[in-house]
Coordinates of C-alpha atoms in Angstrom, one line a residue:
X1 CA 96.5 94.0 -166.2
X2 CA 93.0 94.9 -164.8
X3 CA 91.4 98.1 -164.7
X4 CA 92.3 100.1 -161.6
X5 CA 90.5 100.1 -158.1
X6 CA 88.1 102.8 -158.3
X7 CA 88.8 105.3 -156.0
X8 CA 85.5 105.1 -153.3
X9 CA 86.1 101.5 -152.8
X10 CA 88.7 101.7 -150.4
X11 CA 86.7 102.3 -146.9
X12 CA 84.4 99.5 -148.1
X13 CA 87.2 96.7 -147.7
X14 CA 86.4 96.4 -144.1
X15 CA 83.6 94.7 -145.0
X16 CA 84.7 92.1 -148.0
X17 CA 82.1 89.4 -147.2
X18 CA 81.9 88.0 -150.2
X19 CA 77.9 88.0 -150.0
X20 CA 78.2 91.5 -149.3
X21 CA 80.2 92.7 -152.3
X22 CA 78.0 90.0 -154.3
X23 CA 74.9 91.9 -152.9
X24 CA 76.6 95.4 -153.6
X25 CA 77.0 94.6 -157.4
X26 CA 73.9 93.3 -157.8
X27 CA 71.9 96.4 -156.2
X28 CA 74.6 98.8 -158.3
X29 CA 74.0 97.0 -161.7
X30 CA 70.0 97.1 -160.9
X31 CA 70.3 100.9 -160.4
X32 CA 72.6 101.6 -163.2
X33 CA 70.2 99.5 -166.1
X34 CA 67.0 101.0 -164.0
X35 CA 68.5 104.9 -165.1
X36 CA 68.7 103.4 -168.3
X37 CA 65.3 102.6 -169.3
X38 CA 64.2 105.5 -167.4
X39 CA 65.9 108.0 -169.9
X40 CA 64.2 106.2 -172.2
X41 CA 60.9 106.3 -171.4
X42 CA 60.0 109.8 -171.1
X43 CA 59.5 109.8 -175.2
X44 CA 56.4 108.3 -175.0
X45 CA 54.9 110.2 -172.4
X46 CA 55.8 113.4 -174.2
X47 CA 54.2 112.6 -177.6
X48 CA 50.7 113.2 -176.2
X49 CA 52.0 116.8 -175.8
X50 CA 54.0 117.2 -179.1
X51 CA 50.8 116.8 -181.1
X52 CA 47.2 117.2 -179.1
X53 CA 43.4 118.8 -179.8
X54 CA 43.5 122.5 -178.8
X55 CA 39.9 123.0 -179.4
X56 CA 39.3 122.8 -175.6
X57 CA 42.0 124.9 -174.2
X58 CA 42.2 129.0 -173.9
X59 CA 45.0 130.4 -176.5
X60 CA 47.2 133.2 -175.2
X61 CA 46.8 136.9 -176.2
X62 CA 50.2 136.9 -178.5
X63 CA 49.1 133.6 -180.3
X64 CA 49.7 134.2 -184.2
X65 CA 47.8 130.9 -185.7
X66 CA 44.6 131.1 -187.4
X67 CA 41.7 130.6 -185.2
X68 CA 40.2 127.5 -186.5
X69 CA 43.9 126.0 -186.4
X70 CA 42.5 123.0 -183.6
X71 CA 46.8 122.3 -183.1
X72 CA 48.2 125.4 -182.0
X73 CA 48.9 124.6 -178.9
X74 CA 51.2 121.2 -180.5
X75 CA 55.0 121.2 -181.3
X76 CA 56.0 121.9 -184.5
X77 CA 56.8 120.0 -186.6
X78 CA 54.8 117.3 -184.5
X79 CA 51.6 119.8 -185.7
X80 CA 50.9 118.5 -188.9
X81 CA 48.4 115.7 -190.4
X82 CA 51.6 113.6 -191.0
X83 CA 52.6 113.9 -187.3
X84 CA 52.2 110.0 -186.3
X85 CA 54.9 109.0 -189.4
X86 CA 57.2 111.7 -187.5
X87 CA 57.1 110.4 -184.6
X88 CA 57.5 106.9 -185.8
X89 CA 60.4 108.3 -187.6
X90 CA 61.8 110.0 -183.8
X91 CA 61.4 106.3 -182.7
X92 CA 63.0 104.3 -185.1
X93 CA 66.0 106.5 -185.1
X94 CA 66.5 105.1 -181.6
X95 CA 66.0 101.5 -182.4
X96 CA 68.2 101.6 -185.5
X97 CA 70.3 103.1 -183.9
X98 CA 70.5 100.9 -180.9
X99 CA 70.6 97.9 -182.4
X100 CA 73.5 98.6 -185.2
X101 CA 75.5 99.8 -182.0
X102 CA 75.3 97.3 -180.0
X103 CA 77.3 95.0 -182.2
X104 CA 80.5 97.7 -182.3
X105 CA 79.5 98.2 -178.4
X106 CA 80.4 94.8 -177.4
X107 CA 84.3 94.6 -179.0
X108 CA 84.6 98.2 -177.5
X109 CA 83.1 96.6 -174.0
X110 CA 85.9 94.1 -174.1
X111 CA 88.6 96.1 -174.8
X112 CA 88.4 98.9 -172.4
X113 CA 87.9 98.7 -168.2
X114 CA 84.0 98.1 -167.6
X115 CA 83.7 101.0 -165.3
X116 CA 85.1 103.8 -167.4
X117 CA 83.2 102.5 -170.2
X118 CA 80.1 102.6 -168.4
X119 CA 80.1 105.5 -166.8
X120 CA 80.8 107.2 -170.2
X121 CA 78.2 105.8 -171.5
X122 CA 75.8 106.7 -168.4
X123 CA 77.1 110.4 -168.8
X124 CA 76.6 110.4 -172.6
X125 CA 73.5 109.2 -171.6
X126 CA 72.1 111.7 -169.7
X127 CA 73.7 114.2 -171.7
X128 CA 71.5 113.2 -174.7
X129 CA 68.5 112.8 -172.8
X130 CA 68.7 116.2 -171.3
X131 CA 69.0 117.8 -174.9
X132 CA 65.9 116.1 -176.2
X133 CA 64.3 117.9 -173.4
X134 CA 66.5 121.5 -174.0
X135 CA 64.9 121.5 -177.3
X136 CA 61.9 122.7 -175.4
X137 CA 63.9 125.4 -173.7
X138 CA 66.0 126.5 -177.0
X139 CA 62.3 126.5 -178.7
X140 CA 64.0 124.6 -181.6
X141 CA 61.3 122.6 -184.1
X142 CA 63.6 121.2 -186.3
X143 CA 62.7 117.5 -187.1
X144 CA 66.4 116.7 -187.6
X145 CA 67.2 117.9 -184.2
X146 CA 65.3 115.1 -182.6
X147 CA 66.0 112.6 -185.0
X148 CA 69.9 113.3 -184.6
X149 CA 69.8 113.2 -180.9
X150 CA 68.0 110.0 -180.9
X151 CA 70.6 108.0 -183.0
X152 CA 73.0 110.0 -180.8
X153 CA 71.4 108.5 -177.8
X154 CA 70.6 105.5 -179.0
X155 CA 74.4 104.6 -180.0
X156 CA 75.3 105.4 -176.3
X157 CA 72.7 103.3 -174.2
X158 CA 74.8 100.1 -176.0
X159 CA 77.0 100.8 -173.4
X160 CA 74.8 99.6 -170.9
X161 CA 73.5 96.1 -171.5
X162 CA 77.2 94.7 -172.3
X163 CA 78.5 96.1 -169.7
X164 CA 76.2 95.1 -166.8
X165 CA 75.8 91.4 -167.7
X166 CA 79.3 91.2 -168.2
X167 CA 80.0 92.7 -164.7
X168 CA 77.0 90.2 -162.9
X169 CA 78.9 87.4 -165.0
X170 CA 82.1 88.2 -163.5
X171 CA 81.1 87.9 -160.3
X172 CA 78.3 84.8 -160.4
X173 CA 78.4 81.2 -161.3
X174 CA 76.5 80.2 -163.5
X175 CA 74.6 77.6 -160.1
X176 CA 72.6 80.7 -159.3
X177 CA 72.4 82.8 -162.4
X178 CA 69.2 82.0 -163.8
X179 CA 67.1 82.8 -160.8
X180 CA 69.4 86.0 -159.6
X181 CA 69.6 87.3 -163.1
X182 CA 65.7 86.8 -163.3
X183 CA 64.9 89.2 -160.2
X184 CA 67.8 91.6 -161.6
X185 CA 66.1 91.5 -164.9
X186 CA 62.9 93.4 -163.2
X187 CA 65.2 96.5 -163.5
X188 CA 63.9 97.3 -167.5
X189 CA 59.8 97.7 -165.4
X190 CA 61.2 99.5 -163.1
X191 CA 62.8 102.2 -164.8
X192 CA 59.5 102.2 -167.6
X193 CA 57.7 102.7 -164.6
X194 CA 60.0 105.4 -163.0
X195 CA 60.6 107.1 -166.4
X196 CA 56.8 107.6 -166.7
X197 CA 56.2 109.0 -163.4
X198 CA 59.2 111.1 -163.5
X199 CA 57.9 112.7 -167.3
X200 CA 54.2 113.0 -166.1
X201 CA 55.1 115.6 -163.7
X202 CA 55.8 117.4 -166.1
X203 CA 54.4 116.6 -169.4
X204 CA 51.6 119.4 -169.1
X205 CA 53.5 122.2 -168.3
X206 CA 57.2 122.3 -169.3
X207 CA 57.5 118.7 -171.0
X208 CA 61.4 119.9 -171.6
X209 CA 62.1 118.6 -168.2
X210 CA 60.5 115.3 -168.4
X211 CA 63.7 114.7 -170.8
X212 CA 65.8 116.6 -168.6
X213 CA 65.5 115.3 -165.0
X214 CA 65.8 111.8 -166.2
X215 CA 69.1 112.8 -167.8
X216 CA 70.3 114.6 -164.8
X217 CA 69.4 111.5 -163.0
X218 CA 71.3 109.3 -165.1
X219 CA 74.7 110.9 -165.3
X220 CA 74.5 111.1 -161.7
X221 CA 74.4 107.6 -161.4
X222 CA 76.8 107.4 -163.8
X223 CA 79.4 109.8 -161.2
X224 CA 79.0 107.3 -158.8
X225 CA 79.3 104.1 -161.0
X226 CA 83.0 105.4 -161.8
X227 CA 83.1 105.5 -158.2
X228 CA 82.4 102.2 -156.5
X229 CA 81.7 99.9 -159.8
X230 CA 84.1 96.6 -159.3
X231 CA 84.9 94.7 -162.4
X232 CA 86.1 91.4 -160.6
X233 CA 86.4 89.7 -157.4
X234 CA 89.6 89.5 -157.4
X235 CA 90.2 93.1 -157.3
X236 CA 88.7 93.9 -153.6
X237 CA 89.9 89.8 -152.7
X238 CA 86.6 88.1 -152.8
X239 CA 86.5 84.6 -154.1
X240 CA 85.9 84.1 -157.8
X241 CA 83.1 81.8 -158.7
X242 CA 84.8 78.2 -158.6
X243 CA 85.6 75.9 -161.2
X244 CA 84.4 72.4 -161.4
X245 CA 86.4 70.0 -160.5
X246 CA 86.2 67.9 -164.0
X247 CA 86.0 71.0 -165.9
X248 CA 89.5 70.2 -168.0
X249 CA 88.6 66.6 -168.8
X250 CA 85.1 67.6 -169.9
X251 CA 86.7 69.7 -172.4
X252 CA 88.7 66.7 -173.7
X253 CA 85.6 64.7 -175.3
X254 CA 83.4 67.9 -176.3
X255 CA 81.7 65.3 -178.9
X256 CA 80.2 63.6 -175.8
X257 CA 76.8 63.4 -176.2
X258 CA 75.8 64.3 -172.6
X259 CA 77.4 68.0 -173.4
X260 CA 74.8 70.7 -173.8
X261 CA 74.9 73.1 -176.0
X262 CA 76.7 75.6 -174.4
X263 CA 77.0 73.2 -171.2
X264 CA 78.6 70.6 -170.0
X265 CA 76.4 67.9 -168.4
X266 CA 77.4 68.3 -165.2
X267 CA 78.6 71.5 -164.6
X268 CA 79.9 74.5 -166.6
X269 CA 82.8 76.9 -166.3
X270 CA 81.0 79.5 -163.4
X271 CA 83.3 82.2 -165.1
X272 CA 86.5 83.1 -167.1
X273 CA 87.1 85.6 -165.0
X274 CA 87.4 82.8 -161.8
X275 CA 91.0 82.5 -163.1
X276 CA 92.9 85.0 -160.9
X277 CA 95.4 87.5 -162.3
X278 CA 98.2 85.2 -160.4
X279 CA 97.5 82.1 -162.6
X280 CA 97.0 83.5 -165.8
X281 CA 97.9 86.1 -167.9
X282 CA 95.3 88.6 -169.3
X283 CA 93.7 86.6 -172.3
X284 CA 92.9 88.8 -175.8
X285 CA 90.2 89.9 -176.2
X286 CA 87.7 87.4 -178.4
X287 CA 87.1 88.5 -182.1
X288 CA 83.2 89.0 -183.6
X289 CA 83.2 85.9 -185.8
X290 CA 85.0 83.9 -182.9
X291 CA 82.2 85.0 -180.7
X292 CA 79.8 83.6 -183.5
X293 CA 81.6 80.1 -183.4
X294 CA 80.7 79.3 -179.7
X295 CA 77.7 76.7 -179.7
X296 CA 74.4 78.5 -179.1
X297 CA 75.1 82.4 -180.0
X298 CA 73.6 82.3 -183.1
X299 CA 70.5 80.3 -182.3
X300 CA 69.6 82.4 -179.0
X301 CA 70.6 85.5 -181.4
X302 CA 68.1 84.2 -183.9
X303 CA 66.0 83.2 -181.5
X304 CA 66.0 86.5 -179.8
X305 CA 65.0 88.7 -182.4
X306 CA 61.7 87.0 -182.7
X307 CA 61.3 86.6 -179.1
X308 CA 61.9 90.8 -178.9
X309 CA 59.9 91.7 -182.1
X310 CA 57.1 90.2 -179.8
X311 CA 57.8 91.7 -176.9
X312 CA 58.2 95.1 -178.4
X313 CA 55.4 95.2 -180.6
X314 CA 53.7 95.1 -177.5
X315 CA 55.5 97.5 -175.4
X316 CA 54.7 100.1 -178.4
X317 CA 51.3 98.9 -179.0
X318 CA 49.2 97.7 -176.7
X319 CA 47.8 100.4 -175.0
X320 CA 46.8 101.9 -178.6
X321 CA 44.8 98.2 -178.9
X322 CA 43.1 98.0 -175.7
X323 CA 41.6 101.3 -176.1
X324 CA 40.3 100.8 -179.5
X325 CA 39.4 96.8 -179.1
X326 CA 38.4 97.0 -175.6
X327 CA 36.6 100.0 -175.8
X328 CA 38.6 101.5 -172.5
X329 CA 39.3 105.3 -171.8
X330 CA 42.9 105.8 -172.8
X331 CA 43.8 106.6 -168.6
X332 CA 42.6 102.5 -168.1
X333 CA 44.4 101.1 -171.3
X334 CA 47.2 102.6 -169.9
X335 CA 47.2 101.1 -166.8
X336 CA 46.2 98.1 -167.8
X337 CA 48.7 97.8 -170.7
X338 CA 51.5 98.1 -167.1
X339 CA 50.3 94.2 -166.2
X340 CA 52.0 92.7 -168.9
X341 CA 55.0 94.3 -167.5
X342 CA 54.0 92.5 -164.6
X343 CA 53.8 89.6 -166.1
X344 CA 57.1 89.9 -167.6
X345 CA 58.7 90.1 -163.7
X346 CA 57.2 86.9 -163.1
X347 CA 58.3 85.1 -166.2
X348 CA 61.9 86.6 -165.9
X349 CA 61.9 85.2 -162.1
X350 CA 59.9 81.7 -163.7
X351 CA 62.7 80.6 -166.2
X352 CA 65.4 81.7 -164.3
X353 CA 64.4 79.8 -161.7
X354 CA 63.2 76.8 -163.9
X355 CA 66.0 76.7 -166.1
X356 CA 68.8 76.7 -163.0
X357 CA 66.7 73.5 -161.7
X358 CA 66.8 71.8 -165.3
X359 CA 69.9 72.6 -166.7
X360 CA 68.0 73.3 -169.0
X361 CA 68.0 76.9 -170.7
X362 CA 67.3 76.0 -174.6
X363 CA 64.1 73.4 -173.1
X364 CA 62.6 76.2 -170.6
X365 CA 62.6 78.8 -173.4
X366 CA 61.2 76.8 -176.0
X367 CA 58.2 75.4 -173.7
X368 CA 57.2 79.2 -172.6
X369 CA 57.4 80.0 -176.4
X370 CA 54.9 77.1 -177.6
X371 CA 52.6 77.7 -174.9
X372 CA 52.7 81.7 -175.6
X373 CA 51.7 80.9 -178.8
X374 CA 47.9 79.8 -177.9
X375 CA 47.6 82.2 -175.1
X376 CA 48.1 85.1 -177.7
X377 CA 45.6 83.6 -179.9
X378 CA 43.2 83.6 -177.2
X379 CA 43.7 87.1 -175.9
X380 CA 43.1 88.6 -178.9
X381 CA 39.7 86.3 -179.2
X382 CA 38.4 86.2 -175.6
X383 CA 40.9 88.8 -173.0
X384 CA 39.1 91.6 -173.8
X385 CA 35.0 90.4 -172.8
X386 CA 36.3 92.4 -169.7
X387 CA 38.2 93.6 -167.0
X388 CA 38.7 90.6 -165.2
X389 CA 39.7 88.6 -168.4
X390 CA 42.3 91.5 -169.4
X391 CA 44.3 91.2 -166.3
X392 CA 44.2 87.7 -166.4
X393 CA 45.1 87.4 -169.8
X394 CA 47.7 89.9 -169.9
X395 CA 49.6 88.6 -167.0
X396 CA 49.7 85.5 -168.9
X397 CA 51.0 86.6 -171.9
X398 CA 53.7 89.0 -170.7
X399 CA 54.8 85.9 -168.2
X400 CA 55.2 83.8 -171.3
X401 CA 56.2 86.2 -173.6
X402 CA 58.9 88.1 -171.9
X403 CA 60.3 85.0 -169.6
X404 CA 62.3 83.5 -172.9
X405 CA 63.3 87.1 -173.4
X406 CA 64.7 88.0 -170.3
X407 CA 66.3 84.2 -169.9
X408 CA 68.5 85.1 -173.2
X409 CA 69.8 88.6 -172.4
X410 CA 70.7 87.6 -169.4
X411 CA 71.5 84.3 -168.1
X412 CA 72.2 82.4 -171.2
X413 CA 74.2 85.4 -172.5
X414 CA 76.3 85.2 -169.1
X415 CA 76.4 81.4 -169.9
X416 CA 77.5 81.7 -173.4
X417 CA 80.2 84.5 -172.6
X418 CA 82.2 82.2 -170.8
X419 CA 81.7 79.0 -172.3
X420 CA 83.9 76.2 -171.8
X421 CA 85.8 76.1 -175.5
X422 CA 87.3 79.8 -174.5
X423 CA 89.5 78.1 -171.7
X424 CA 89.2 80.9 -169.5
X425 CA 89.1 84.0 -171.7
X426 CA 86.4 86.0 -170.0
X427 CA 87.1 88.7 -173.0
X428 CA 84.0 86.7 -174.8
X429 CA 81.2 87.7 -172.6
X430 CA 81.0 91.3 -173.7
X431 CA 80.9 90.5 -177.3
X432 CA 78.5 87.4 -176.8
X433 CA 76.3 89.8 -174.7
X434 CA 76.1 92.2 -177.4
X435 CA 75.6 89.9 -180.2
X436 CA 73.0 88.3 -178.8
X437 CA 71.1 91.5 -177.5
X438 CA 72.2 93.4 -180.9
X439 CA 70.1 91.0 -183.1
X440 CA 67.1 91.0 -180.9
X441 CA 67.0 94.7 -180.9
X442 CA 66.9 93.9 -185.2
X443 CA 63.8 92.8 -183.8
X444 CA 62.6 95.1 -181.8
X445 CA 63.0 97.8 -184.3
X446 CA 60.9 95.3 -186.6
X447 CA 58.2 94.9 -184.7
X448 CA 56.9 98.0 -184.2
X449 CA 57.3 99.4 -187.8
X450 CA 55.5 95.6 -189.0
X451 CA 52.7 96.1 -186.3
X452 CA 52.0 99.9 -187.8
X453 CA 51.7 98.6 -191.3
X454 CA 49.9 95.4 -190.5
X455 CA 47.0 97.4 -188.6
X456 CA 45.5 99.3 -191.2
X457 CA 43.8 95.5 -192.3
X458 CA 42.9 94.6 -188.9
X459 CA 44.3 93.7 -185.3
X460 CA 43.8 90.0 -185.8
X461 CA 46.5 90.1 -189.1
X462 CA 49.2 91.3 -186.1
X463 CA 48.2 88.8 -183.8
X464 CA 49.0 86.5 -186.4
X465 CA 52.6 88.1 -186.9
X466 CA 53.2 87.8 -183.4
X467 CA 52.0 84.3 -183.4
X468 CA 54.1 83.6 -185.9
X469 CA 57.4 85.1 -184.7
X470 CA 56.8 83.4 -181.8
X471 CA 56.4 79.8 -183.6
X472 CA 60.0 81.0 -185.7
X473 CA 61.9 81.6 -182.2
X474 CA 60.4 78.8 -180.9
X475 CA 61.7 76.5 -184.1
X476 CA 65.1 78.0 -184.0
X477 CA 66.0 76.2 -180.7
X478 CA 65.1 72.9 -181.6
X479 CA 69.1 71.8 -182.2
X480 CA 69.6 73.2 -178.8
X481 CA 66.5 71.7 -176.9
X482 CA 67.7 67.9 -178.5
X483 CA 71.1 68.2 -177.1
X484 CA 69.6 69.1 -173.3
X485 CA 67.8 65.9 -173.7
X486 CA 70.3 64.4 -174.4
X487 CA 72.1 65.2 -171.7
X488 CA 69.1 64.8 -169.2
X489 CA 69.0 61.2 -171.0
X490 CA 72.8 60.1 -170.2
X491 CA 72.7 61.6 -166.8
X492 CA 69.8 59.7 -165.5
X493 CA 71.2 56.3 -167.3
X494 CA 74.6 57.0 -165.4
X495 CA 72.9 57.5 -162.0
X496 CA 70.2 54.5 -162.1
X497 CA 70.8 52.1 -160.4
X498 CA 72.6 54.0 -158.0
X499 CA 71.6 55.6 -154.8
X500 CA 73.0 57.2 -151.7
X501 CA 73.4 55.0 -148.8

């Protein structure tokens, strides 16, 4: 039986176009995954205030710290000489974490009605974020404190990813997914971007609530995702995506060489969930290891982490580079580091749009992978000669680098989740989604931590990491990419020689 109607979506069955509910869902999702990274960002912007010079600022008339103490005005314990491995340590109890949780998240996604397990996790959320910032308040400078709140809240933002890619999956085929799921995608830049603004009004007074507003932010939006969140079409009477046509006897020859990989050559199930209640009764939910047997999961998962280890190394450390390679004040590097978000918008939208065109996920990913590759190499070499060649470059790179990334978390992990072997079980997609998105964020932890070690002997020893996890992820999708030719080959030798009259 599915989940109950929330309770605001009554008035809005007057208007049940399709389109407009479609539309509805995709702006809630956005908004939902937006609060998401915003809580997240605020971190960052604070650690410039947990541990700063105080030579040039006036100390206050009850200050009890020696006088040629240059960190009085920093956060203990974030005071010290061994302040950056704190940090790190504040950071990587996120990522941890994150990514063990978000292979438990997935089989609890499945199991229990998407909206209250969202908005519990949207409320946890904020709740979490808002006591990072309390600590402020409380005047608490206990490292664990911090440490345990951030594997706190990073075992609560699994609920997110799952959840909303499910929910798009549920109510998209997979004809438009790539390209909508591209411009959804945007969401993670948009709430970087709205988490720093939102911390750097207050980072240089009271940075407490640059934890604390975000958190507010996010449970609110959590309120009304119990609210007006709907799981399926079905439940407001919207039409499900549609089947093909041929779907049952493409599942009879699966061997058939024209199948993709987690495709069939002509069309795919749009999604489980397009079997109504009235046909069929609720499926069980999928198991982890029968999630790992659908074709595909565990290359993309594979292929994931290396594509995230790049992306995140980064995220983490780019600005830190541009400032010391390029020779930029650390205001610019900032700003400039922002463009290979940019880029990353434009990618996402790219293969989306690419890859709906092709049929051809596996192929698009693996392209933007070789060619990001080079273009790496020659940022490091010639993007930083100046300011011109950094925004070109950048753009570049975070196009290529981020397009395979947001292709897999979104659309392909839509695709796999209802893949045609379940028959209609739209229990999978959860469990795929968090599989997939799990191991990558194995990655993203990785990065980081390798990129920190790595630059003691020099920046060009990461770039060669990065090149080289990129050349791994790229190499892991070769099975994939052969079987999408495959298929491109056996559907142009069945339609020559034929032409519409």
């Amino acid at each position: 039986m599915r989940s109950s109607l929330a309770p605001g979506v009554w008035f809005l069955r007057a208007f049940s176009r399709d389109s407009w509910f479609r539309g509805f869902i995709l702006l809630l999702t956005f908004l939902i995954y937006t609060c998401y990274h915003m809580s997240r960002k605020p971190i960052s912007i604070v650690k410039s205030r947990l541990h700063q010079n105080c030579s040039e600022l006036i100390r206050p008339d009850n200050d009890t710290h020696d006088f040629n103490d240059t960190t009085w005005c920093s956060w203990s314990p974030f005071d010290k000489d061994d302040y950056k491995e704190l940090l790190g340590a504040v950071d990587n109890a996120f990522l941890v974490a994150y990514a063990i949780g978000m292979f438990i998240s997935g089989i609890f996604g499945e199991r229990l009605p998407l909206r209250y397990y969202l908005s519990a996790g949207m409320l946890l959320s904020g709740l979490f974020t808002s006591l990072l910032g309390l600590g402020y308040f409380w005047n608490i400078h206990m490292l664990w404190y911090f440490v345990l709140i951030q594997i706190c809240n990073g075992l609560v933002q699994t609920t997110g990813w799952p959840s909303v890619v499910t929910c798009v999956g549920n109510w998209f085929g997979k004809g438009k997914r790539g390209f909508i799921m591209g411009i959804w995608n945007s969401h993670t830049s948009v709430g970087n971007i709205l988490g720093s603004l939102i911390a750097g009004v207050w980072v240089n007074q009271q940075w407490g609530l640059s934890f604390i507003v975000p958190g507010i932010i996010t449970a609110v939006v959590g309120i009304i995702t119990f609210l007006f969140l709907i799981e399926y079409p079905e439940d407001v009477d919207c039409t499900p995506p549609q089947h093909h046509d041929d779907m049952e006897k493409e599942q009879d020859n699966p061997e058939d060489p024209g199948n993709g990989p987690y495709t069939n050559r002509e069309s795919v199930m749009e999604t489980a969930a397009s079997f109504s209640k009235e046909q069929d009764p609720e499926p069980a939910a999928i198991s982890f290891l029968g999630a790992l047997k659908i074709p595909g999961v565990i290359e993309f998962s594979l292929c994931l982490l290396f594509a995230k280890l790049v992306s995140y190394t980064f995220l983490y450390w780019l600005p830190l580079y541009i400032f010391n390679v390029a020779r930029f004040s650390a205001k610019e590097a900032g700003d400039l580091s922002t463009l290979f978000d940019v880029g990353g918008i434009i990618g996402g939208i790219a293969a989306g749009l690419i890859s709906d065109y092709t049929n051809g996920r596996a192929t698009t990913c693996c392209i933007m992978l070789i060619l990001a590759a080079p273009m790496m190499f020659l940022y490091n070499y010639v993007g930083q000669n100046g300011i011109t060649s950094s925004i070109v470059m950048l753009i570049i790179c975070g196009l290529l680098v981020n397009g395979p990334y947001a292709l897999i978390t979104t659309a392909v992990s839509a695709d796999l989740g209802t893949h045609e072997s379940l028959k209609g079980n739209a229990k999978a997609l959860s469990t795929v989604t968090a599989i997939i998105d799990g191991t990558g964020s194995i990655g993203a932890a990785l990065g980081p931590l390798l990129a920190g070690l790595i630059s003691p002997t020099g920046w060009n020893n990461v770039f060669y990491m990065l090149i080289t996890a990129d050349i791994l992820a790229c190499l892991l999708l070769c099975r994939l990419v052969y079987k999408e030719i495959l298929a491109w080959k056996t559907s142009w030798s069945r339609s020559s020689g034929y032409k519409e009259i």
